Structure formats: structure tokens, C-alpha cells
Coordinates of C-alpha atoms and ligand atoms in Angstrom, one line a residue:
X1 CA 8.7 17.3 -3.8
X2 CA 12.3 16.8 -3.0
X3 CA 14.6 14.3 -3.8
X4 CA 13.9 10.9 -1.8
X5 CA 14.9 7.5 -1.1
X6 CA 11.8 7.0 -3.5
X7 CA 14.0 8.5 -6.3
X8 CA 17.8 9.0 -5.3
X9 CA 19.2 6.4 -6.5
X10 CA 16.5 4.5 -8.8
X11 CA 14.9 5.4 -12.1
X12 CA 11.2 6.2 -11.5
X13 CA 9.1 2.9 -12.8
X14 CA 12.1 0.8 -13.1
X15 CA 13.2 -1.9 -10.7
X16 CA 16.5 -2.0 -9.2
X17 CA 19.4 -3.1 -12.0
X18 CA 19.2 -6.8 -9.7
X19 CA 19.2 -10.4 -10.7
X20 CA 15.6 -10.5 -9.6
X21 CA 14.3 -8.1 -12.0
X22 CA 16.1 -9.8 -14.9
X23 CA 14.6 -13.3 -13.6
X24 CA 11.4 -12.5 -12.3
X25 CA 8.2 -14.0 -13.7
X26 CA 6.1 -11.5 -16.3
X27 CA 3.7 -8.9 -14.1
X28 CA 1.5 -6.7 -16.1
X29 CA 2.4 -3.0 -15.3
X30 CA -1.0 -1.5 -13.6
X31 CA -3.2 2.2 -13.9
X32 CA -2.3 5.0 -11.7
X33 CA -4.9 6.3 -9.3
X34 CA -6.7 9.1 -10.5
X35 CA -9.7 10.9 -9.4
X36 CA -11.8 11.0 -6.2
X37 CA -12.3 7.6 -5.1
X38 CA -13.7 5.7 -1.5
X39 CA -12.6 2.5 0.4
X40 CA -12.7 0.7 3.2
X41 CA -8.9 1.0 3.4
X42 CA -6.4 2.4 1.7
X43 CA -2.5 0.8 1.8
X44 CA 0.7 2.8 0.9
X45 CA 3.4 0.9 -0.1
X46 CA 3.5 -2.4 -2.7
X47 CA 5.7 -4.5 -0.5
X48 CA 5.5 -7.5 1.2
X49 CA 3.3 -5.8 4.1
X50 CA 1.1 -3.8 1.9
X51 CA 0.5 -6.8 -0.8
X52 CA -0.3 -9.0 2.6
X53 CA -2.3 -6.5 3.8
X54 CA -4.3 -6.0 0.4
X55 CA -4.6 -9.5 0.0
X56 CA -5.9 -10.8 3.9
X57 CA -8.4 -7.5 4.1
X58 CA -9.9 -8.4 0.5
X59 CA -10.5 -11.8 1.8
X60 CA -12.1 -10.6 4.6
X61 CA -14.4 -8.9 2.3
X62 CA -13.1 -5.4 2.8
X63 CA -12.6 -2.8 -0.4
X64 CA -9.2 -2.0 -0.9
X65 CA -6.7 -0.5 -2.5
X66 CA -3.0 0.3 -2.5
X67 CA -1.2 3.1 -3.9
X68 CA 2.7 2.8 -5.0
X69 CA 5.2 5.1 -5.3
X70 CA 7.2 3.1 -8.2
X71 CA 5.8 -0.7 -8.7
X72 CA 4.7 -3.7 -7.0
X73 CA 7.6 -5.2 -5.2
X74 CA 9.6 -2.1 -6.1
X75 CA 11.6 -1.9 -2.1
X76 CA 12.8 -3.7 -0.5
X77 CA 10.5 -6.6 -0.9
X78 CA 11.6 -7.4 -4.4
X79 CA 15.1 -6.8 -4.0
X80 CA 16.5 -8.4 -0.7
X81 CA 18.4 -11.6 0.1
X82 CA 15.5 -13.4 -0.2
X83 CA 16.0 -15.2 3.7
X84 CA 13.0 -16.2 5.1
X85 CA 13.5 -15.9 9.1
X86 CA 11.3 -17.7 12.1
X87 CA 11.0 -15.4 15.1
X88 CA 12.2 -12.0 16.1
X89 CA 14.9 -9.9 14.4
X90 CA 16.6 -10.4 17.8
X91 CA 17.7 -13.4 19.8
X92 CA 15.1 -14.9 22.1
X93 CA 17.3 -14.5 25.6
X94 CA 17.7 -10.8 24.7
X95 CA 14.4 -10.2 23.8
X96 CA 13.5 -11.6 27.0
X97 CA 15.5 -9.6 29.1
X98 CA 13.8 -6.9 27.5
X99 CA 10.5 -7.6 27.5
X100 CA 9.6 -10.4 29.8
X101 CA 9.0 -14.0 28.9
X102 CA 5.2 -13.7 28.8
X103 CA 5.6 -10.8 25.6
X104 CA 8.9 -12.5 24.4
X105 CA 7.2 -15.8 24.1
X106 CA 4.1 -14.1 22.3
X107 CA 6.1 -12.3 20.1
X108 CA 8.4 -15.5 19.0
X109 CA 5.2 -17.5 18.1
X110 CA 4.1 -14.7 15.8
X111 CA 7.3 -14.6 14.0
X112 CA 7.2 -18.5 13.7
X113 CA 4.0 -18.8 12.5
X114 CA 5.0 -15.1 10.0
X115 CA 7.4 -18.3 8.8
X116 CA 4.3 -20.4 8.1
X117 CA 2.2 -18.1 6.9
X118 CA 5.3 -17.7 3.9
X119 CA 5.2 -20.9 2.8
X120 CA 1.3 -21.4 3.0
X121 CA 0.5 -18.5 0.7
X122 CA 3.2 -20.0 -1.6
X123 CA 1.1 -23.1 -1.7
X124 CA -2.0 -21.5 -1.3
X125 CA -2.1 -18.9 -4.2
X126 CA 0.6 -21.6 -6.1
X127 CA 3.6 -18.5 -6.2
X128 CA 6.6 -19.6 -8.4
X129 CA 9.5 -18.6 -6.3
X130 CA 11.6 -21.4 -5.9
X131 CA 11.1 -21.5 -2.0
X132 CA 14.1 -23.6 -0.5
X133 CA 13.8 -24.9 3.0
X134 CA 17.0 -24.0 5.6
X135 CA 19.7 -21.5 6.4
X136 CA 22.3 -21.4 8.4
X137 CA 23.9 -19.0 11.1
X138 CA 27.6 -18.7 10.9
X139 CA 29.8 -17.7 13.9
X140 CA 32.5 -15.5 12.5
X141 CA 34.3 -15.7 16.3
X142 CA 35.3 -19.1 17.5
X143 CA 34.7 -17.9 21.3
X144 CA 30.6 -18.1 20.2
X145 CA 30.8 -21.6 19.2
X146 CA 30.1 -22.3 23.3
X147 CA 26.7 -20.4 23.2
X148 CA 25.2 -22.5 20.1
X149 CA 24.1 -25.2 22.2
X150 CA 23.3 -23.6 24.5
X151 CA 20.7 -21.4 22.6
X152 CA 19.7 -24.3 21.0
X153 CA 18.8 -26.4 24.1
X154 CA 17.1 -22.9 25.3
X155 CA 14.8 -22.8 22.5
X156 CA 13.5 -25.9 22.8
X157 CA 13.3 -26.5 26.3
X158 CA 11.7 -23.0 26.5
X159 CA 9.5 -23.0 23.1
X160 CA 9.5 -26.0 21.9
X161 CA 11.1 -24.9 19.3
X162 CA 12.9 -28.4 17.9
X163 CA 13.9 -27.8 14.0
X164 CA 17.5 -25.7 15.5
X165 CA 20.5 -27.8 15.3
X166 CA 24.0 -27.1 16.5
X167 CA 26.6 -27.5 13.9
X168 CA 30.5 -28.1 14.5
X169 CA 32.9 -26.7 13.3
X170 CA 34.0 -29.8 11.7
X171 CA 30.3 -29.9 10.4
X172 CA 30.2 -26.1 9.7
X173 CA 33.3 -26.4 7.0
X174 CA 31.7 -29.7 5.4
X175 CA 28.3 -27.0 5.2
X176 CA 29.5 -23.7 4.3
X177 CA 33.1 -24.0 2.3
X178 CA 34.6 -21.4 4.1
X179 CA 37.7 -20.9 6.7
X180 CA 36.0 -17.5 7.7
X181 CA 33.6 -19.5 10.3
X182 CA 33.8 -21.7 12.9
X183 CA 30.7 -23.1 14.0
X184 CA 27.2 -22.5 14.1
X185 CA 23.4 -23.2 13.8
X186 CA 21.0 -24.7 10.8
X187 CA 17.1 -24.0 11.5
X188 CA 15.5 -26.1 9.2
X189 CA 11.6 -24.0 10.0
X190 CA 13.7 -21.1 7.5
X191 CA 14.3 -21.1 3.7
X192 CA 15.0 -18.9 1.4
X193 CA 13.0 -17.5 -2.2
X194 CA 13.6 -15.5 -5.1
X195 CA 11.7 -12.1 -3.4
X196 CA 10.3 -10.5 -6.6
X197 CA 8.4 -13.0 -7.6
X198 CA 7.3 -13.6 -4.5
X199 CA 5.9 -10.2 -4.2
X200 CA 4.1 -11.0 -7.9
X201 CA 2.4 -13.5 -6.4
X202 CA 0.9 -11.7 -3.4
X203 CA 0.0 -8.7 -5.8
X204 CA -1.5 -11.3 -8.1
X205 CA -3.6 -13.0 -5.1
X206 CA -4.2 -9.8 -4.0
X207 CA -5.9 -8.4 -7.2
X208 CA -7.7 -11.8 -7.6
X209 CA -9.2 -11.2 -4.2
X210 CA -10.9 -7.8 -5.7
X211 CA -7.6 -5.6 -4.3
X212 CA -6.8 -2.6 -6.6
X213 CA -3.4 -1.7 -7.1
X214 CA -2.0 1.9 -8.2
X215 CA 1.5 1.9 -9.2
X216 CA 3.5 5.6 -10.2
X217 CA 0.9 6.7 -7.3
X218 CA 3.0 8.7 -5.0
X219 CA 1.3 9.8 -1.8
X220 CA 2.0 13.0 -1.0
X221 CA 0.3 13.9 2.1
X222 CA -2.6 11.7 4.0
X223 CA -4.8 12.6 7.2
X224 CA -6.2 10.8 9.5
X225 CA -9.9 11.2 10.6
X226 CA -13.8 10.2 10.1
X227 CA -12.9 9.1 6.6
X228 CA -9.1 9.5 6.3
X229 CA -8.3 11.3 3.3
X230 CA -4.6 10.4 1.0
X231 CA -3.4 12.6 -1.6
X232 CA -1.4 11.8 -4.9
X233 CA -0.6 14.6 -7.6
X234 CA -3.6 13.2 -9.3
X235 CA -6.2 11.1 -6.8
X236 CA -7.8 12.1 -3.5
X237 CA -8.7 9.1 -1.7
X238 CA -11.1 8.5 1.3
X239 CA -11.0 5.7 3.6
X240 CA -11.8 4.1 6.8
X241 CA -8.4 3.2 7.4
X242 CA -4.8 4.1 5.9
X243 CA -2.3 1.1 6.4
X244 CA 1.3 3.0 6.0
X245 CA 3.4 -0.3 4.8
X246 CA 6.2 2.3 3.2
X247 CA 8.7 0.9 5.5
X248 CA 12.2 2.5 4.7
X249 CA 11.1 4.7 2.3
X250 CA 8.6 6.6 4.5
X251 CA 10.5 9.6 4.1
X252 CA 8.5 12.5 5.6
X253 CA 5.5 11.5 5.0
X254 CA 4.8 11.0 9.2
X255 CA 7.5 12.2 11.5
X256 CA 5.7 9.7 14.1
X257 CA 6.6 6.9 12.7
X258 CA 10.1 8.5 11.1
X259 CA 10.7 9.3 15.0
X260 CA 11.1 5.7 15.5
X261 CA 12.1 4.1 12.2
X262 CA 15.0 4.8 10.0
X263 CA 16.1 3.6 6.8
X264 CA 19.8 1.8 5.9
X265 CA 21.2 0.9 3.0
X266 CA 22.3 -2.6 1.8
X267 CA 23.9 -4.2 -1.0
X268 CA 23.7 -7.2 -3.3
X269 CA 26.0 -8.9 -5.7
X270 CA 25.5 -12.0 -7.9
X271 CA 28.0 -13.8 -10.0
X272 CA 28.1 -15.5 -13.0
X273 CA 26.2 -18.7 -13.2
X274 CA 28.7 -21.6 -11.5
X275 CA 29.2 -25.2 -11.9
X276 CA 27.6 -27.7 -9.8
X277 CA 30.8 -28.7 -7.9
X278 CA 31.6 -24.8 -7.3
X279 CA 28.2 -24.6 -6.3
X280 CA 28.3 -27.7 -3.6
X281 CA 31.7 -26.3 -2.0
X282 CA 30.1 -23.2 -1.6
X283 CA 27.0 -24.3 0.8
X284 CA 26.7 -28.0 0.0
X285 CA 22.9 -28.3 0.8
X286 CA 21.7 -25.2 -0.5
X287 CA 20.8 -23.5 2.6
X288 CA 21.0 -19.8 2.7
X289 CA 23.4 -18.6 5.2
X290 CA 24.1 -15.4 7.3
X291 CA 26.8 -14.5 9.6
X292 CA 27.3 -12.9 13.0
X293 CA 28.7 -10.2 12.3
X294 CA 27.1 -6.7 12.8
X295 CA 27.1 -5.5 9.2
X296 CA 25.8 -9.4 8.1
X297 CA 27.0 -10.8 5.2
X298 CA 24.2 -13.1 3.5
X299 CA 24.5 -15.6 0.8
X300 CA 22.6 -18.3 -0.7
X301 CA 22.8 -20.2 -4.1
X302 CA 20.1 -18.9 -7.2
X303 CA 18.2 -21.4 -9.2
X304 CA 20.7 -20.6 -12.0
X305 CA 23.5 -21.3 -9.6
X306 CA 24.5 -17.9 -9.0
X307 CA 26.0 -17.2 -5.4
X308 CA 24.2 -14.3 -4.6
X309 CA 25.6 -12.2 -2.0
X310 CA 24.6 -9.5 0.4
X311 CA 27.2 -7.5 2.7
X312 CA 27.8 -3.8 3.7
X313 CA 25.8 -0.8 4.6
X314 CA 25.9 2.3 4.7
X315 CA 24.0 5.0 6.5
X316 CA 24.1 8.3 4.0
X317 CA 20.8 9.0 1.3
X318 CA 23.0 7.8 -1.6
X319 CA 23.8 4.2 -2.4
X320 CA 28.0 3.9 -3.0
X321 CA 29.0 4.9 -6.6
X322 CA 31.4 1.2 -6.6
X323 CA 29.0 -1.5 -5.1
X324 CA 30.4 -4.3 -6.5
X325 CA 33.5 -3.0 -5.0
X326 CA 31.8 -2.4 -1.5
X327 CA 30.0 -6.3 -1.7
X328 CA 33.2 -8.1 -3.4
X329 CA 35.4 -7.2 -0.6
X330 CA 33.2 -9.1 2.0
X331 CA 32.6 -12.2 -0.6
X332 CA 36.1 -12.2 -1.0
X333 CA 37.1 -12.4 2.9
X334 CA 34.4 -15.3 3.3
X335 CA 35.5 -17.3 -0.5
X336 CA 38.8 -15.8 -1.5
X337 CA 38.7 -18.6 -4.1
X338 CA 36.1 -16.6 -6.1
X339 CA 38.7 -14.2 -6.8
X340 CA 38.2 -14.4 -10.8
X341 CA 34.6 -15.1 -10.8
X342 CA 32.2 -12.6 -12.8
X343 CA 30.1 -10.0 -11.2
X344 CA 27.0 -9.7 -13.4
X345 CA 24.5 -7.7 -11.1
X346 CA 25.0 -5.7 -7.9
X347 CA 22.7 -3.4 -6.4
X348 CA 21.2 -1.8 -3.3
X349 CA 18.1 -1.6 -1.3
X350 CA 16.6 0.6 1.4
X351 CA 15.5 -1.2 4.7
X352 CA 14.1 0.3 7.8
X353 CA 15.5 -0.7 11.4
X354 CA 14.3 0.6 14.7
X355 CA 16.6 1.4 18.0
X356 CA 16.3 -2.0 19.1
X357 CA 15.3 -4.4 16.0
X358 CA 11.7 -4.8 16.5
X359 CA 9.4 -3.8 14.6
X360 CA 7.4 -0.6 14.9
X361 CA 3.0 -1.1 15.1
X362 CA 1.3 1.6 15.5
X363 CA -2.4 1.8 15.4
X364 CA -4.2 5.3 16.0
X365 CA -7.5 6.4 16.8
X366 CA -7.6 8.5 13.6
X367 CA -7.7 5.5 11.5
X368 CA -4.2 5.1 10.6
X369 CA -2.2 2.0 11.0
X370 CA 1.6 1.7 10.9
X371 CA 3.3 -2.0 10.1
X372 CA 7.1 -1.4 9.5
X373 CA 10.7 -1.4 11.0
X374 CA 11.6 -5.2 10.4
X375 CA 15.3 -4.2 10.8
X376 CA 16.8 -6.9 8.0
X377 CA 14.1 -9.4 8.9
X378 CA 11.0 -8.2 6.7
X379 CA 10.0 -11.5 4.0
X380 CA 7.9 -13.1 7.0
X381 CA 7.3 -10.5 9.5
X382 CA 6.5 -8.1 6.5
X383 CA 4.2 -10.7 5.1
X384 CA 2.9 -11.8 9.0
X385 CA 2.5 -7.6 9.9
X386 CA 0.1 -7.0 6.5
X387 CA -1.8 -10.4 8.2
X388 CA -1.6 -9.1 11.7
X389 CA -2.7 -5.1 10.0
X390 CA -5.5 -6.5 8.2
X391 CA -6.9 -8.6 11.2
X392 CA -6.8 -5.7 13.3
X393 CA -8.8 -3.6 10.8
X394 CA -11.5 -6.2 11.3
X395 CA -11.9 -5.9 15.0
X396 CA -9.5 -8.4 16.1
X397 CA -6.6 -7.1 18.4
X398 CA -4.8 -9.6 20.0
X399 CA -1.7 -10.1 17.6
X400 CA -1.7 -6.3 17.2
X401 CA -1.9 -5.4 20.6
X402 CA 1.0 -8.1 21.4
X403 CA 3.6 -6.4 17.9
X404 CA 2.2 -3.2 19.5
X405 CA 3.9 -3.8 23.5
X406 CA 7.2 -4.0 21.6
X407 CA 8.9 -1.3 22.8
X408 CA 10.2 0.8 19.8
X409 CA 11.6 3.8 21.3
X410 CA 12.9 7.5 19.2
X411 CA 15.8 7.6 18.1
X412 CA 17.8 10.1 19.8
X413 CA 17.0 13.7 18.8
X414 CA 13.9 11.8 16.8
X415 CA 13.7 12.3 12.6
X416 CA 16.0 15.1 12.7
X417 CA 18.9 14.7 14.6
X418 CA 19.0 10.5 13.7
X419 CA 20.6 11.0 10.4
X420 CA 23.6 12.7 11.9
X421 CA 24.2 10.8 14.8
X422 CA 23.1 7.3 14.2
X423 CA 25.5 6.7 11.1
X424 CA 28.4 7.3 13.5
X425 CA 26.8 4.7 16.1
X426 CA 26.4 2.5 13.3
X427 CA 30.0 2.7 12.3
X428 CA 31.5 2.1 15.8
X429 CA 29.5 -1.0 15.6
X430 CA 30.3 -1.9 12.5
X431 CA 34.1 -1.7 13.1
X432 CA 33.6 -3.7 16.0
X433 CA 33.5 -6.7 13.7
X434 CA 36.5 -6.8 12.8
X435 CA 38.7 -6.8 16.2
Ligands
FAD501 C1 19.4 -5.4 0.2 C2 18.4 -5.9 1.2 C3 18.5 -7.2 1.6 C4 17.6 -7.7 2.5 N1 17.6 -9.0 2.8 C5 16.6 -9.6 3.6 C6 16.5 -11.0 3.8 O1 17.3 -11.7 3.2 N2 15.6 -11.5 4.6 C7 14.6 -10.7 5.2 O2 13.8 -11.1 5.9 N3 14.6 -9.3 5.0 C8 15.6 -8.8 4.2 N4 15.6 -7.4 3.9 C9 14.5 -6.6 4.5 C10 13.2 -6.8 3.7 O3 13.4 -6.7 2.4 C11 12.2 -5.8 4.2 O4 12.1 -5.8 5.6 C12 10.8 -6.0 3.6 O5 10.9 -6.2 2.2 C13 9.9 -4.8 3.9 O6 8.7 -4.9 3.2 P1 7.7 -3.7 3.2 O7 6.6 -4.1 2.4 O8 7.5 -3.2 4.5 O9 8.6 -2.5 2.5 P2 9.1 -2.3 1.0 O10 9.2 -3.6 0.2 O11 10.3 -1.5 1.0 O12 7.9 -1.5 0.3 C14 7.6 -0.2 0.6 C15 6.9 0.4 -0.6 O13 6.4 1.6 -0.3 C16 6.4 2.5 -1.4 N5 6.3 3.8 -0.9 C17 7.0 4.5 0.0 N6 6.6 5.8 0.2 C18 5.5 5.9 -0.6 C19 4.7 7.0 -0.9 N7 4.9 8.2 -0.4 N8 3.7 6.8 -1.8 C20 3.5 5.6 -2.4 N9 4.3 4.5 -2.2 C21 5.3 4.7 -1.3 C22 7.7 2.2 -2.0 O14 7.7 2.5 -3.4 C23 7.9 0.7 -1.8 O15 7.5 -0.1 -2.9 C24 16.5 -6.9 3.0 C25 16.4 -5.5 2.6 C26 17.4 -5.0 1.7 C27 17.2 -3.6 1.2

């Protein structure tokens, strides 16, 4: 097999060179699948989605098991920005206009409750992952500052929705310590969490539910059918149902699903541990924050006061050779002050984003069921999709059917022409941001 996100720019069985991996919680490393072997349902992919998936179809008394590539929480799950969203990836008016308010309201509750469902399986299955409630939306354009209200007014005359609040500017520099923004919006139903260990969690829920998790268990090639069958170099597995969670590593394994969902690259840096009073100028209440900007930068103080921050793409196989040099130069722009400050880990990650930032369900007579595309917006709807997956394995619809109306068209020229053509897209937009 050829080289692939799965192994371009990572060592097979390590994870990502990130603060999480050096912080993370013990995890016991776990078999490979080998042999012939039978389930109800079989899950590719140790995220978020796959973990949630495991976890709610055990429950439910199904027999499952999931097969990864590298480890659990090995993707993007265990290295992100750790942001926990509420909603959709996009903003409600626009989703709207694209889908109607009956499907747009639908699909908001989902990704409120997705929010909900974060937090309750913290409590639930008692996950150490320092959840922190709030974040923060910065305008990086003054001329926004008119349409926070606005959208904030909308959303709860609309939905109900009441925990968004408009901030100042005055109140966005006492916030965020930085002359890069004007104002902006706090959403107190959001938080933030250190991701790895939150994927630990699941996968240890999971496995106490009767799940069985395969780790250095590469998929190779699967079939749907009457049972589906999934293939490593050393297992042949047969199921009811294959759950393809692999989000933006899917690679080729189904040019349906790569049709509609691609995979970008992002980057994280975090700094030496800093004092309390750097800390408070920074974001003073300890929200996690993300801009407006196309290319989002996204930062948020670590339990060992770290700022950790997320900024730049970019849309080629191979992750930049310099990226603390490609994340600096955004921290820099948004706290010059920070000039001198350490870096002591930067790394990257592979997401998966579809045309219009919703995410891609797919479910197929043959048995196979596809949860991914979160586009940047993957620790709830991730965890909410694996929910949403396993209920629909069980005979009930409705959530599936309504993540399933989404519209999550090909990209043009499908798998093969996106990689050429999308990247240049990208980078229009991209430079955009800074006029
Ligand atoms: C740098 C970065 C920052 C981000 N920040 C945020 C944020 O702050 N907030 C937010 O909500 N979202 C964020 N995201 C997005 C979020 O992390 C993802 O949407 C989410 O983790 C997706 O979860 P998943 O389970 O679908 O996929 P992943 O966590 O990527 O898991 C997919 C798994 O599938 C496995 N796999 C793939 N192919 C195969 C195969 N053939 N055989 C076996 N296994 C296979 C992989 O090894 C991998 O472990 C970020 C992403 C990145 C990369």
C-alpha cells in the first residue's frame, strides 16, 4: 500500500510529537486484529466518532469492534484545539438559506445537544480532561462588529438559543488581550478540553461496555453486503454493519465518500508554561477563542498554562517542514508581545471538510454507514455523529435521516481532480483575509 495521510508525516504507532501526547493520562496499548472474526458491527477509525460509536452500540447491547490504523485517538481527535462547538460548522442564517428553516432548525438542535452529549459522557464515564466551559468568537474586521447583535438577537428569538452574548469592543480587549480584534461574541453552552484524553475516556467506556478495540489494524479493503466483510493484512472481519469513522484519513478506501470529503491540514503550537498574569492578559477568563478569519486561528490556555495555539493550513499531502514557523507568524500578529516566549511543541493534524462545511452521512443499503466531514468542528459533532451512527444501526432514523438531508455535494471533478483544484480555491480564500 502507498504512502498515506495514515503514514506521511507520522511514525506508525506513535502519536503526533503534541503537548497532548506528552500530558495525556496512561492508556494501555491494545492487540491487533487477527484472524477470521464476526460482529454485529465493525467501526474503522479510533476517533471521536468511532469511540462514540463503539461505545453507544455496545450499550445498546450490540457486539462490536473497531479497527485502527495507528492508536486510539491517533487523528485528529487527539490532536486538535480541543474547542468544543454547539451547532453547525456554519452560521445559522446561512445554513438557512441553504437548507430551509425546518432542516436548519433540526440540524442546530443536533449540534446543541452533540454539545451536551460532550459534557454528559464526561460526567457520565467520569473522563479527566479538564473540560472548561466558554469560548469566544473574535471579529478580526471592525465592519462585523454590526452583525454580532444581530445574530445574537437572531438566535434567540429564532431558537431560543440564550447562553450567546455580544461583546464590545471595549469588552472584547478587557477578554482577549489583543489589538488584532474588535468585537465579538462569548457562548457560554461551548468549552474547551484537552482532546487526547478525552478520546481515552471514550475508548475506556467503550471497552467497559464489551467494545473491542484493534489498534496497528489497517483496513485495507471492506465490502459491503449480507454480512459485510473488512480486510486487514492479518484479519478478515464479517459484520452486519461497517461504520467508516476514518474521517480525513479515508484515503482511498471509498471514492464515494472521498467524492465528497477532503482532507486539510492544520497546525498547532504551544509555548512554554506562563505566569498567571501572562496568562490573564492573554484571555482573562479562560475561554478558548477563535477568530473570523478564513484560515482561523484558535487559542485557548492549557491546564499548565500553556497558550496553545492553532493557525494555518495548508492543502498539499505533506505537513510544512518549519511549523512552528508557519503557527508563530499568526500568534505573533494576534500577541506580538510573545515575541521571546518558548515554543516547546508544534505539530499538525489532518481534518476532513466537505464543499459546504457540513458534515457528510451516508447510510447504504449494503450495510455501510459513513459519519465524517465535520470541517474544523468534529469534538461534538464527531462524538454526536458516532451517537447519531449507532442509533441508526438500531432501527432508529430520525437524527440520521435529518444529518443525511444535508446537502454535501462532490467536489468538482470528485476524488481526483479535488486535490489540484481545491488548494488553489482554498488559497484565494485564504488571502482574502488579509485585505
Ligand atoms: C489541528 C487540528 C485542530 C482541530 N481543532 C478542532 C477544534 O478545536 N474543535 C473541533 O471541534 N474540531 C477540531 N478539529 C477537527 C476535529 O479534530 C475532527 O473533526 C475530529 O477529531 C474527527 O474525529 P473522527 O473520529 O471523525 O476522525 P479522527 O480522529 O481523525 O480519527 C480517524 C481515525 O481513523 C483511522 N483510520 C483511517 N483510515 C483507516 C484505515 N484504513 N484503517 C484503520 N483505521 C483507519 C485513523 O488512524 C484515525 O485514528 C481539529 C482538527 C485538527 C487536525
Amino acid at each position: 500500500m502507498g504512502q498515506s495521510l495514515l503514514d506521511i508525516n507520522d511514525t506508525l504507532g506513535q502519536h503526533a510529537p503534541s503537548w497532548y501526547a506528552a500530558s495525556a493520562n496512561p492508556f494501555p496499548e491494545l492487540p491487533q486484529a487477527e484472524g477470521s472474526m464476526t460482529y454485529d458491527v465493525c467501526i474503522v477509525g479510533a476517533g471521536f466518532a468511532g469511540l462514540s460509536s463503539a461505545l453507544h452500540l455496545s450499550e445498546l447491547g450490540y457486539k462490536v469492534c473497531v479497527l485502527d490504523a495507528q492508536r486510539v485517538g491517533w487523528g485528529a481527535s487527539g490532536r486538535n484545539g480541543g474547542q468544543v462547538g454547539s451547532g453547525q460548522r456554519i452560521g445559522q442564517e446561512e445554513l438557512e438559506d441553504l437548507v430551509g428553516d425546518t432542516l436548519a432548525k433540526e440540524a442546530f438542535q443536533i449540534g446543541v445537544d452533540a454539545a451536551d452529549l460532550v459534557r454528559l459522557l464526561i460526567k457520565k464515564h467520569k473522563i479527566e480532561c479538564a473540560y472548561k466551559s466558554g469560548s469566544i468568537e473574535a471579529y478580526h474586521k471592525k465592519r462585523y462588529d454590526k452583525y454580532g447583535p444581530i445574530e445574537v438577537e437572531h438566535m434567540r428569538e429564532k431558537y431560543g438559543y440564550e447562553t450567546m452574548q455580544f461583546l464590545s469592543p471595549e469588552e472584547m480587549s478587557e477578554k482577549v488581550g489583543s489589538d488584532d480584534y474588535s468585537a465579538g461574541i462569548l457562548d457560554t453552552h461551548t468549552g474547551h478540553l484537552h482532546p487526547l484524553n478525552y478520546a481515552r475516556g471514550l475508548a475506556q467506556a467503550a471497552i467497559d461496555a464489551g467494545a473491542e478495540i484493534f489498534e496497528l489494524s489497517r483496513v485495507t479493503s471492506f465490502e459491503g453486503g449480507k454480512p459485510c466483510k473488512v480486510r486487514t493484512d492479518k484479519a478478515e472481519i464479517f459484520a452486519k454493519h461497517v461504520i467508516l469513522a476514518t474521517n480525513g484519513y479515508l484515503g482511498n478506501l471509498d471514492k464515494q465518500v472521498a467524492d465528497r470529503v477532503m482532507p486539510i491540514n492544520n497546525f498547532i503550537v504551544a509555548t512554554e508554561p506562563l505566569d498567571d498574569a501572562t496568562c490573564k492578559a492573554l484571555i482573562r477568563d479562560g475561554e478558548c477563542v477563535h477568530d473570523s478569519r478564513f484560515v482561523v486561528n484558535y487559542f485557548r490556555i492549557s491546564e499548565d498554562n500553556r497558550l496553545l495555539f492553532g493557525g494555518g493550513e495548508n492543502y498539499t499531502y505533506k505537513f510544512p517542514k518549519d511549523i512552528k514557523a508557519t503557527v508563530t507568524k499568526p500568534m505573533l500578529q494576534i500577541y506580538p508581545h510573545l515575541k521571546d516566549v518558548r515554543i516547546d511543541y508544534a505539530w499538525g493534524g489532518t481534518l476532513a471538510i466537505t464543499m459546504n462545511r457540513l458534515p457528510h452521512f451516508e447510510f447504504r443499503s449494503d450495510g455501510v454507514i459513513n459519519i465524517s466531514g465535520y470541517s474544523g468542528s468534529g469534538v461534538h459533532m464527531a462524538t454526536m455523529a458516532g451517537k447519531i451512527a449507532s442509533e441508526a444501526v438500531n432501527g432508529q432514523m430520525a437524527k440520521f435521516d435529518i444529518m443525511s438531508k444535508l446537502p454535501t455535494p462532490k467536489f468538482p471533478g470528485g476524488a481526483a481532480l479535488r486535490w489540484p483544484l481545491l488548494p488553489l480555491a482554498l488559497t484565494w480564500y485564504a488571502m482574502r483575509d488579509r485585505f
